[in-house]
Short mmCIF file of N, CA and C in Angstrom, two decimals:
data_model
loop_
_atom_site.label_atom_id
_atom_site.label_comp_id
_atom_site.label_asym_id
_atom_site.label_seq_id
_atom_site.Cartn_x
_atom_site.Cartn_y
_atom_site.Cartn_z
N UNK A 26 61.56 56.28 31.41
CA UNK A 26 60.54 55.37 30.98
C UNK A 26 60.94 53.97 31.35
N UNK A 27 60.07 53.25 32.03
CA UNK A 27 60.33 51.91 32.47
C UNK A 27 59.84 50.89 31.44
N UNK A 28 60.22 49.65 31.77
CA UNK A 28 59.82 48.56 30.90
C UNK A 28 58.44 48.06 31.33
N UNK A 29 57.57 47.85 30.40
CA UNK A 29 56.19 47.38 30.76
C UNK A 29 56.20 45.87 30.89
N UNK A 30 55.11 45.35 31.45
CA UNK A 30 55.01 43.93 31.71
C UNK A 30 55.14 43.06 30.49
N UNK A 31 54.54 43.48 29.34
CA UNK A 31 54.58 42.74 28.12
C UNK A 31 56.05 42.66 27.58
N UNK A 32 56.75 43.76 27.62
CA UNK A 32 58.18 43.77 27.19
C UNK A 32 59.01 42.84 28.11
N UNK A 33 58.75 42.92 29.40
CA UNK A 33 59.53 42.09 30.34
C UNK A 33 59.28 40.65 30.08
N UNK A 34 58.00 40.24 29.92
CA UNK A 34 57.63 38.85 29.65
C UNK A 34 58.21 38.34 28.29
N UNK A 35 58.34 39.20 27.33
CA UNK A 35 58.88 38.78 26.02
C UNK A 35 60.38 38.49 26.11
N UNK A 36 61.02 39.03 27.13
CA UNK A 36 62.48 38.80 27.25
C UNK A 36 62.80 37.52 28.00
N UNK A 37 61.85 36.96 28.74
CA UNK A 37 62.14 35.80 29.56
C UNK A 37 62.57 34.60 28.69
N UNK A 38 61.85 34.27 27.62
CA UNK A 38 62.29 33.11 26.80
C UNK A 38 63.73 33.29 26.26
N UNK A 39 64.02 34.52 25.82
CA UNK A 39 65.38 34.75 25.35
C UNK A 39 66.39 34.63 26.41
N UNK A 40 66.07 35.11 27.59
CA UNK A 40 66.99 34.99 28.72
C UNK A 40 67.26 33.53 29.07
N UNK A 41 66.20 32.72 29.06
CA UNK A 41 66.39 31.31 29.36
C UNK A 41 67.26 30.62 28.28
N UNK A 42 67.01 30.99 27.03
CA UNK A 42 67.78 30.40 25.93
C UNK A 42 69.25 30.74 26.03
N UNK A 43 69.58 31.93 26.44
CA UNK A 43 70.94 32.36 26.47
C UNK A 43 71.63 32.19 27.80
N UNK A 44 70.93 31.63 28.74
CA UNK A 44 71.51 31.44 30.09
C UNK A 44 72.32 30.19 30.27
N UNK A 45 72.39 29.34 29.26
CA UNK A 45 73.14 28.13 29.37
C UNK A 45 72.30 26.91 29.69
N UNK A 46 71.02 27.08 29.78
CA UNK A 46 70.14 25.92 30.03
C UNK A 46 70.06 25.07 28.73
N UNK A 47 69.99 23.80 28.92
CA UNK A 47 69.84 22.91 27.80
C UNK A 47 68.42 23.03 27.23
N UNK A 48 68.33 23.16 25.94
CA UNK A 48 67.01 23.22 25.33
C UNK A 48 66.82 21.87 24.62
N UNK A 49 65.83 21.09 24.94
CA UNK A 49 65.66 19.78 24.29
C UNK A 49 65.46 20.04 22.77
N UNK A 50 66.08 19.20 22.02
CA UNK A 50 65.93 19.23 20.57
C UNK A 50 65.73 17.84 20.06
N UNK A 51 65.34 17.76 18.81
CA UNK A 51 65.07 16.40 18.29
C UNK A 51 66.37 15.61 18.24
N UNK A 52 66.28 14.34 18.47
CA UNK A 52 67.41 13.43 18.62
C UNK A 52 68.22 13.43 17.30
N UNK A 53 67.60 13.61 16.15
CA UNK A 53 68.37 13.58 14.91
C UNK A 53 69.45 14.66 14.88
N UNK A 54 69.17 15.86 15.40
CA UNK A 54 70.15 16.92 15.39
C UNK A 54 71.36 16.56 16.28
N UNK A 55 71.04 16.05 17.46
CA UNK A 55 72.10 15.61 18.40
C UNK A 55 72.95 14.51 17.76
N UNK A 56 72.25 13.59 17.14
CA UNK A 56 72.96 12.44 16.48
C UNK A 56 73.82 12.96 15.29
N UNK A 57 73.34 13.93 14.55
CA UNK A 57 74.05 14.51 13.45
C UNK A 57 75.33 15.20 13.93
N UNK A 58 75.26 15.94 15.06
CA UNK A 58 76.46 16.52 15.64
C UNK A 58 77.44 15.48 15.99
N UNK A 59 76.96 14.42 16.61
CA UNK A 59 77.85 13.34 17.07
C UNK A 59 78.49 12.65 15.91
N UNK A 60 77.71 12.33 14.90
CA UNK A 60 78.27 11.63 13.74
C UNK A 60 79.35 12.46 13.05
N UNK A 61 79.07 13.75 12.85
CA UNK A 61 80.05 14.65 12.24
C UNK A 61 81.27 14.81 13.06
N UNK A 62 81.12 14.95 14.40
CA UNK A 62 82.28 15.07 15.27
C UNK A 62 83.15 13.77 15.21
N UNK A 63 82.53 12.62 15.23
CA UNK A 63 83.30 11.39 15.14
C UNK A 63 84.01 11.23 13.81
N UNK A 64 83.38 11.66 12.74
CA UNK A 64 84.01 11.62 11.43
C UNK A 64 85.25 12.53 11.38
N UNK A 65 85.08 13.72 11.96
CA UNK A 65 86.21 14.64 12.00
C UNK A 65 87.35 14.03 12.86
N UNK A 66 87.02 13.61 14.07
CA UNK A 66 88.03 13.02 14.95
C UNK A 66 88.77 11.83 14.33
N UNK A 67 88.04 11.00 13.60
CA UNK A 67 88.69 9.82 12.98
C UNK A 67 89.65 10.25 11.86
N UNK A 68 89.50 11.45 11.35
CA UNK A 68 90.44 11.88 10.26
C UNK A 68 91.74 12.40 10.84
N UNK A 69 91.79 12.64 12.13
CA UNK A 69 93.01 13.20 12.74
C UNK A 69 94.08 12.13 12.93
N UNK A 70 95.34 12.55 12.80
CA UNK A 70 96.40 11.60 13.15
C UNK A 70 96.63 11.63 14.67
N UNK A 71 97.45 10.76 15.17
CA UNK A 71 97.59 10.62 16.63
C UNK A 71 98.02 11.90 17.30
N UNK A 72 98.91 12.65 16.69
CA UNK A 72 99.35 13.92 17.26
C UNK A 72 98.24 14.96 17.32
N UNK A 73 97.48 15.08 16.24
CA UNK A 73 96.36 16.00 16.19
C UNK A 73 95.32 15.59 17.19
N UNK A 74 95.07 14.32 17.30
CA UNK A 74 94.05 13.78 18.20
C UNK A 74 94.41 14.14 19.63
N UNK A 75 95.70 14.01 19.96
CA UNK A 75 96.14 14.36 21.32
C UNK A 75 95.90 15.84 21.61
N UNK A 76 96.09 16.70 20.57
CA UNK A 76 95.85 18.11 20.75
C UNK A 76 94.33 18.45 20.81
N UNK A 77 93.52 17.65 20.17
CA UNK A 77 92.12 17.95 20.01
C UNK A 77 91.23 17.45 21.13
N UNK A 78 91.70 16.43 21.87
CA UNK A 78 90.81 15.80 22.94
C UNK A 78 91.28 16.10 24.34
N UNK A 79 90.34 16.60 25.13
CA UNK A 79 90.56 16.86 26.59
C UNK A 79 89.42 16.17 27.33
N UNK A 80 89.63 15.86 28.59
CA UNK A 80 88.53 15.35 29.41
C UNK A 80 87.41 16.40 29.49
N UNK A 81 86.19 15.95 29.63
CA UNK A 81 85.02 16.90 29.66
C UNK A 81 85.20 17.96 30.79
N UNK A 82 85.71 17.53 31.93
CA UNK A 82 85.80 18.48 33.06
C UNK A 82 87.16 19.20 33.10
N UNK A 83 87.91 19.19 32.02
CA UNK A 83 89.16 19.90 31.94
C UNK A 83 88.96 21.41 32.14
N UNK A 84 89.91 22.04 32.80
CA UNK A 84 89.86 23.44 32.97
C UNK A 84 89.95 24.20 31.64
N UNK A 85 90.51 23.54 30.62
CA UNK A 85 90.59 24.13 29.30
C UNK A 85 89.21 24.43 28.73
N UNK A 86 88.21 23.70 29.17
CA UNK A 86 86.87 23.94 28.57
C UNK A 86 86.32 25.35 28.92
N UNK A 87 86.80 25.90 30.00
CA UNK A 87 86.34 27.24 30.39
C UNK A 87 87.34 28.32 29.94
N UNK A 88 88.44 27.93 29.33
CA UNK A 88 89.44 28.84 28.89
C UNK A 88 89.25 29.23 27.43
N UNK A 89 88.09 29.91 27.15
CA UNK A 89 87.83 30.35 25.83
C UNK A 89 87.96 31.84 25.74
N UNK A 90 88.25 32.32 24.56
CA UNK A 90 88.39 33.78 24.34
C UNK A 90 88.29 34.06 22.89
N UNK A 91 88.03 35.32 22.56
CA UNK A 91 87.89 35.75 21.17
C UNK A 91 88.97 36.74 20.73
N UNK A 92 90.05 36.81 21.47
CA UNK A 92 91.14 37.72 21.06
C UNK A 92 92.22 36.88 20.32
N UNK A 93 93.06 37.51 19.50
CA UNK A 93 94.13 36.72 18.90
C UNK A 93 95.10 36.17 19.96
N UNK A 94 95.30 34.88 19.99
CA UNK A 94 96.16 34.24 20.97
C UNK A 94 96.42 32.81 20.51
N UNK A 95 97.30 32.11 21.24
CA UNK A 95 97.52 30.69 21.04
C UNK A 95 96.24 29.98 21.48
N UNK A 96 95.84 29.01 20.71
CA UNK A 96 94.56 28.27 20.97
C UNK A 96 94.84 26.87 21.40
N UNK A 97 93.94 26.31 22.25
CA UNK A 97 93.93 24.91 22.55
C UNK A 97 93.29 24.23 21.39
N UNK A 98 93.65 22.98 21.15
CA UNK A 98 93.05 22.21 20.05
C UNK A 98 93.90 22.19 18.80
N UNK A 99 93.24 21.89 17.67
CA UNK A 99 93.94 21.81 16.41
C UNK A 99 93.54 23.04 15.54
N UNK A 100 94.48 23.80 15.15
CA UNK A 100 94.21 24.99 14.30
C UNK A 100 93.97 24.57 12.90
N UNK A 101 93.16 25.46 12.19
CA UNK A 101 92.86 25.22 10.76
C UNK A 101 94.16 24.99 10.02
N UNK A 102 95.19 25.77 10.29
CA UNK A 102 96.44 25.69 9.50
C UNK A 102 97.10 24.26 9.61
N UNK A 103 96.72 23.53 10.61
CA UNK A 103 97.30 22.16 10.81
C UNK A 103 96.45 21.08 10.17
N UNK A 104 95.36 21.47 9.52
CA UNK A 104 94.47 20.49 8.92
C UNK A 104 94.72 20.33 7.42
N UNK A 105 94.56 19.11 6.94
CA UNK A 105 94.57 18.84 5.52
C UNK A 105 93.30 19.39 4.84
N UNK A 106 93.32 19.41 3.53
CA UNK A 106 92.05 19.86 2.84
C UNK A 106 90.88 18.99 3.22
N UNK A 107 91.09 17.66 3.30
CA UNK A 107 90.01 16.76 3.66
C UNK A 107 89.53 17.06 5.05
N UNK A 108 90.43 17.29 5.99
CA UNK A 108 90.02 17.55 7.37
C UNK A 108 89.30 18.92 7.50
N UNK A 109 89.77 19.90 6.71
CA UNK A 109 89.05 21.18 6.73
C UNK A 109 87.61 20.99 6.20
N UNK A 110 87.47 20.16 5.20
CA UNK A 110 86.11 19.91 4.70
C UNK A 110 85.23 19.24 5.76
N UNK A 111 85.82 18.34 6.53
CA UNK A 111 85.04 17.71 7.61
C UNK A 111 84.72 18.71 8.72
N UNK A 112 85.69 19.63 9.01
CA UNK A 112 85.41 20.65 9.99
C UNK A 112 84.24 21.51 9.54
N UNK A 113 84.28 21.97 8.29
CA UNK A 113 83.19 22.84 7.80
C UNK A 113 81.86 22.05 7.77
N UNK A 114 81.87 20.78 7.51
CA UNK A 114 80.63 19.99 7.55
C UNK A 114 80.06 19.98 8.95
N UNK A 115 80.96 19.75 9.95
CA UNK A 115 80.52 19.78 11.37
C UNK A 115 79.94 21.15 11.71
N UNK A 116 80.60 22.22 11.32
CA UNK A 116 80.06 23.54 11.59
C UNK A 116 78.73 23.76 10.92
N UNK A 117 78.60 23.35 9.67
CA UNK A 117 77.37 23.54 8.92
C UNK A 117 76.21 22.74 9.53
N UNK A 118 76.56 21.56 10.15
CA UNK A 118 75.54 20.75 10.81
C UNK A 118 75.06 21.39 12.10
N UNK A 119 75.99 22.07 12.80
CA UNK A 119 75.71 22.63 14.09
C UNK A 119 75.01 23.98 14.05
N UNK A 120 75.24 24.71 12.92
CA UNK A 120 74.72 26.05 12.85
C UNK A 120 73.66 26.21 11.78
N UNK A 121 72.91 27.24 11.86
CA UNK A 121 71.99 27.53 10.79
C UNK A 121 72.81 28.03 9.58
N UNK A 122 72.20 28.13 8.40
CA UNK A 122 72.91 28.65 7.26
C UNK A 122 73.45 30.05 7.48
N UNK A 123 72.66 30.87 8.15
CA UNK A 123 73.07 32.24 8.49
C UNK A 123 74.24 32.22 9.45
N UNK A 124 74.15 31.39 10.52
CA UNK A 124 75.24 31.28 11.47
C UNK A 124 76.54 30.80 10.85
N UNK A 125 76.43 29.79 9.99
CA UNK A 125 77.61 29.26 9.33
C UNK A 125 78.21 30.34 8.41
N UNK A 126 77.41 31.11 7.71
CA UNK A 126 77.90 32.17 6.85
C UNK A 126 78.59 33.24 7.69
N UNK A 127 78.04 33.52 8.89
CA UNK A 127 78.67 34.46 9.81
C UNK A 127 80.05 34.04 10.20
N UNK A 128 80.21 32.78 10.55
CA UNK A 128 81.50 32.16 10.93
C UNK A 128 82.50 32.39 9.75
N UNK A 129 82.08 32.05 8.57
CA UNK A 129 83.00 32.21 7.42
C UNK A 129 83.33 33.66 7.18
N UNK A 130 82.38 34.55 7.40
CA UNK A 130 82.64 36.00 7.24
C UNK A 130 83.62 36.55 8.28
N UNK A 131 83.51 36.10 9.52
CA UNK A 131 84.43 36.48 10.56
C UNK A 131 85.85 36.09 10.19
N UNK A 132 86.02 34.87 9.70
CA UNK A 132 87.33 34.36 9.31
C UNK A 132 87.86 35.17 8.11
N UNK A 133 87.01 35.44 7.17
CA UNK A 133 87.41 36.30 5.97
C UNK A 133 87.88 37.68 6.44
N UNK A 134 87.18 38.24 7.39
CA UNK A 134 87.55 39.54 7.92
C UNK A 134 88.93 39.51 8.54
N UNK A 135 89.30 38.44 9.15
CA UNK A 135 90.63 38.28 9.78
C UNK A 135 91.69 38.38 8.69
N UNK A 136 91.44 37.84 7.52
CA UNK A 136 92.40 37.92 6.40
C UNK A 136 92.50 39.37 5.95
N UNK A 137 91.41 40.08 5.86
CA UNK A 137 91.43 41.47 5.46
C UNK A 137 92.21 42.29 6.52
N UNK A 138 92.01 42.04 7.79
CA UNK A 138 92.74 42.74 8.82
C UNK A 138 94.21 42.45 8.75
N UNK A 139 94.61 41.25 8.36
CA UNK A 139 96.01 40.90 8.23
C UNK A 139 96.65 41.76 7.12
N UNK A 140 95.90 41.97 5.99
CA UNK A 140 96.39 42.80 4.90
C UNK A 140 96.50 44.24 5.35
N UNK A 141 95.46 44.72 5.96
CA UNK A 141 95.39 46.15 6.36
C UNK A 141 96.41 46.55 7.38
N UNK A 142 96.73 45.60 8.35
CA UNK A 142 97.67 45.96 9.36
C UNK A 142 99.08 45.48 9.04
N UNK A 143 99.24 44.79 7.90
CA UNK A 143 100.51 44.24 7.50
C UNK A 143 101.10 43.40 8.63
N UNK A 144 100.25 42.65 9.27
CA UNK A 144 100.68 41.85 10.42
C UNK A 144 100.03 40.43 10.30
N UNK A 145 100.40 39.64 9.30
CA UNK A 145 99.79 38.34 9.13
C UNK A 145 100.08 37.34 10.23
N UNK A 146 101.15 37.55 10.98
CA UNK A 146 101.44 36.65 12.08
C UNK A 146 100.48 36.79 13.21
N UNK A 147 99.95 38.00 13.37
CA UNK A 147 99.02 38.27 14.46
C UNK A 147 97.58 38.10 14.00
N UNK A 148 97.29 38.51 12.78
CA UNK A 148 95.93 38.41 12.21
C UNK A 148 95.96 37.21 11.21
N UNK A 149 95.72 36.09 11.71
CA UNK A 149 95.90 34.88 10.91
C UNK A 149 94.54 34.14 10.75
N UNK A 150 93.95 34.10 9.54
CA UNK A 150 92.67 33.46 9.37
C UNK A 150 92.77 31.95 9.54
N UNK A 151 93.98 31.41 9.63
CA UNK A 151 94.10 29.96 9.93
C UNK A 151 94.37 29.68 11.39
N UNK A 152 94.31 30.75 12.24
CA UNK A 152 94.52 30.58 13.68
C UNK A 152 93.15 30.49 14.41
N UNK A 153 92.27 29.69 13.84
CA UNK A 153 91.01 29.32 14.48
C UNK A 153 91.14 27.82 14.75
N UNK A 154 90.69 27.38 15.94
CA UNK A 154 90.99 26.04 16.33
C UNK A 154 89.69 25.33 16.82
N UNK A 155 89.71 24.00 16.69
CA UNK A 155 88.66 23.18 17.22
C UNK A 155 89.26 22.27 18.30
N UNK A 156 88.48 22.11 19.36
CA UNK A 156 88.89 21.25 20.47
C UNK A 156 87.64 20.56 21.00
N UNK A 157 87.83 19.36 21.49
CA UNK A 157 86.75 18.54 22.02
C UNK A 157 86.99 18.23 23.48
N UNK A 158 85.91 18.13 24.27
CA UNK A 158 85.96 17.83 25.63
C UNK A 158 85.05 16.63 25.90
N UNK A 159 85.61 15.53 26.32
CA UNK A 159 84.87 14.31 26.40
C UNK A 159 84.90 13.57 25.11
N UNK A 160 84.34 12.38 25.02
CA UNK A 160 84.40 11.58 23.87
C UNK A 160 83.01 11.41 23.24
N UNK A 161 82.79 11.91 22.01
CA UNK A 161 81.49 11.76 21.40
C UNK A 161 81.05 10.34 21.18
N UNK A 162 81.96 9.37 21.20
CA UNK A 162 81.65 7.97 20.99
C UNK A 162 80.96 7.35 22.20
N UNK A 163 80.99 8.01 23.35
CA UNK A 163 80.37 7.48 24.55
C UNK A 163 78.96 8.02 24.69
N UNK A 164 78.24 7.55 25.68
CA UNK A 164 76.91 8.10 26.00
C UNK A 164 77.00 9.14 27.12
N UNK A 165 78.18 9.73 27.28
CA UNK A 165 78.41 10.72 28.30
C UNK A 165 78.30 12.14 27.67
N UNK A 166 78.14 13.10 28.47
CA UNK A 166 78.10 14.49 27.99
C UNK A 166 79.47 14.79 27.39
N UNK A 167 79.47 15.50 26.27
CA UNK A 167 80.71 15.90 25.62
C UNK A 167 80.46 17.27 25.03
N UNK A 168 81.56 17.94 24.68
CA UNK A 168 81.45 19.30 24.18
C UNK A 168 82.50 19.54 23.07
N UNK A 169 82.35 20.56 22.33
CA UNK A 169 83.42 21.01 21.42
C UNK A 169 83.35 22.51 21.28
N UNK A 170 84.49 23.08 20.91
CA UNK A 170 84.60 24.52 20.79
C UNK A 170 85.35 24.82 19.49
N UNK A 171 84.91 25.86 18.82
CA UNK A 171 85.60 26.46 17.68
C UNK A 171 85.81 27.89 18.01
N UNK A 172 87.10 28.35 17.97
CA UNK A 172 87.29 29.73 18.36
C UNK A 172 88.51 30.33 17.61
N UNK A 173 88.50 31.62 17.60
CA UNK A 173 89.56 32.43 17.01
C UNK A 173 89.24 33.89 17.28
N UNK A 174 89.98 34.81 16.61
CA UNK A 174 89.75 36.21 16.80
C UNK A 174 88.35 36.58 16.40
N UNK A 175 87.62 37.20 17.34
CA UNK A 175 86.25 37.64 17.17
C UNK A 175 85.24 36.54 17.00
N UNK A 176 85.61 35.33 17.48
CA UNK A 176 84.70 34.18 17.34
C UNK A 176 84.97 33.20 18.44
N UNK A 177 83.95 32.82 19.19
CA UNK A 177 84.06 31.74 20.15
C UNK A 177 82.71 31.02 20.20
N UNK A 178 82.68 29.75 19.83
CA UNK A 178 81.46 28.98 19.82
C UNK A 178 81.68 27.72 20.69
N UNK A 179 80.83 27.54 21.69
CA UNK A 179 80.97 26.41 22.62
C UNK A 179 79.67 25.55 22.51
N UNK A 180 79.83 24.29 22.06
CA UNK A 180 78.73 23.44 21.88
C UNK A 180 78.79 22.28 22.90
N UNK A 181 77.69 21.90 23.54
CA UNK A 181 77.63 20.82 24.48
C UNK A 181 76.54 19.90 24.09
N UNK A 182 76.80 18.61 24.10
CA UNK A 182 75.79 17.56 23.81
C UNK A 182 75.55 16.78 25.11
N UNK A 183 74.32 16.72 25.47
CA UNK A 183 73.93 16.04 26.72
C UNK A 183 73.02 14.86 26.26
N UNK A 184 73.53 13.68 26.14
CA UNK A 184 72.78 12.52 25.67
C UNK A 184 71.45 12.36 26.40
N UNK A 185 70.38 12.17 25.61
CA UNK A 185 69.08 11.99 26.15
C UNK A 185 68.37 13.23 26.61
N UNK A 186 69.06 14.37 26.56
CA UNK A 186 68.47 15.62 27.00
C UNK A 186 68.46 16.71 25.89
N UNK A 187 69.61 16.99 25.33
CA UNK A 187 69.60 18.06 24.33
C UNK A 187 70.98 18.62 24.07
N UNK A 188 71.01 19.81 23.52
CA UNK A 188 72.22 20.48 23.09
C UNK A 188 72.21 21.90 23.63
N UNK A 189 73.38 22.47 23.73
CA UNK A 189 73.56 23.88 24.01
C UNK A 189 74.58 24.49 23.09
N UNK A 190 74.41 25.70 22.75
CA UNK A 190 75.39 26.53 22.04
C UNK A 190 75.60 27.79 22.87
N UNK A 191 76.36 27.65 23.91
CA UNK A 191 76.62 28.78 24.79
C UNK A 191 77.87 28.48 25.66
N UNK A 192 78.67 29.43 25.95
CA UNK A 192 78.64 30.75 25.45
C UNK A 192 79.04 30.86 24.00
N UNK A 193 78.54 31.86 23.36
CA UNK A 193 78.85 32.07 21.92
C UNK A 193 79.15 33.55 21.72
N UNK A 194 80.15 33.78 20.89
CA UNK A 194 80.52 35.21 20.58
C UNK A 194 80.84 35.27 19.07
N UNK A 195 80.13 36.16 18.42
CA UNK A 195 80.40 36.52 16.99
C UNK A 195 80.67 38.00 16.92
N UNK A 196 81.71 38.40 16.31
CA UNK A 196 81.92 39.82 16.09
C UNK A 196 82.21 40.02 14.64
N UNK A 197 81.57 40.99 14.01
CA UNK A 197 81.81 41.23 12.66
C UNK A 197 81.97 42.65 12.34
#
């Protein structure tokens, strides 16, 4: 059985949305991402900031993965309670309520896996990291990524044009 014309046409918008094309959004959302990113970055000390910031065109931007491994950026375990709060505010600003809940659930699952496998060094719910590419304080394109085991979210802000959240991987 083949796909009919109506089914095919209904997949086109989804394909465009997930292909990496920028979707214009209201400026307030883009500005909210930028404001939250700057607030988070300002909370970092100089060592954390050096770990968290890369040039936009850095090869690290394409080096994302969702397996347990060493991460680029600043890991949750290296953040103070205040910085963690700012991280979660940035995530909540960038995602829907459902998306944010999914992120938190994926991280909770990692803690369960650590207990079940008796391998907390490998299954570490604090081994999720945030990294920025480019400077949100400029009017240039910039991006940020949050990733860990079973989770990789890549956000890009294109001033004057819009935002993207791709590639993105959630596993639950």
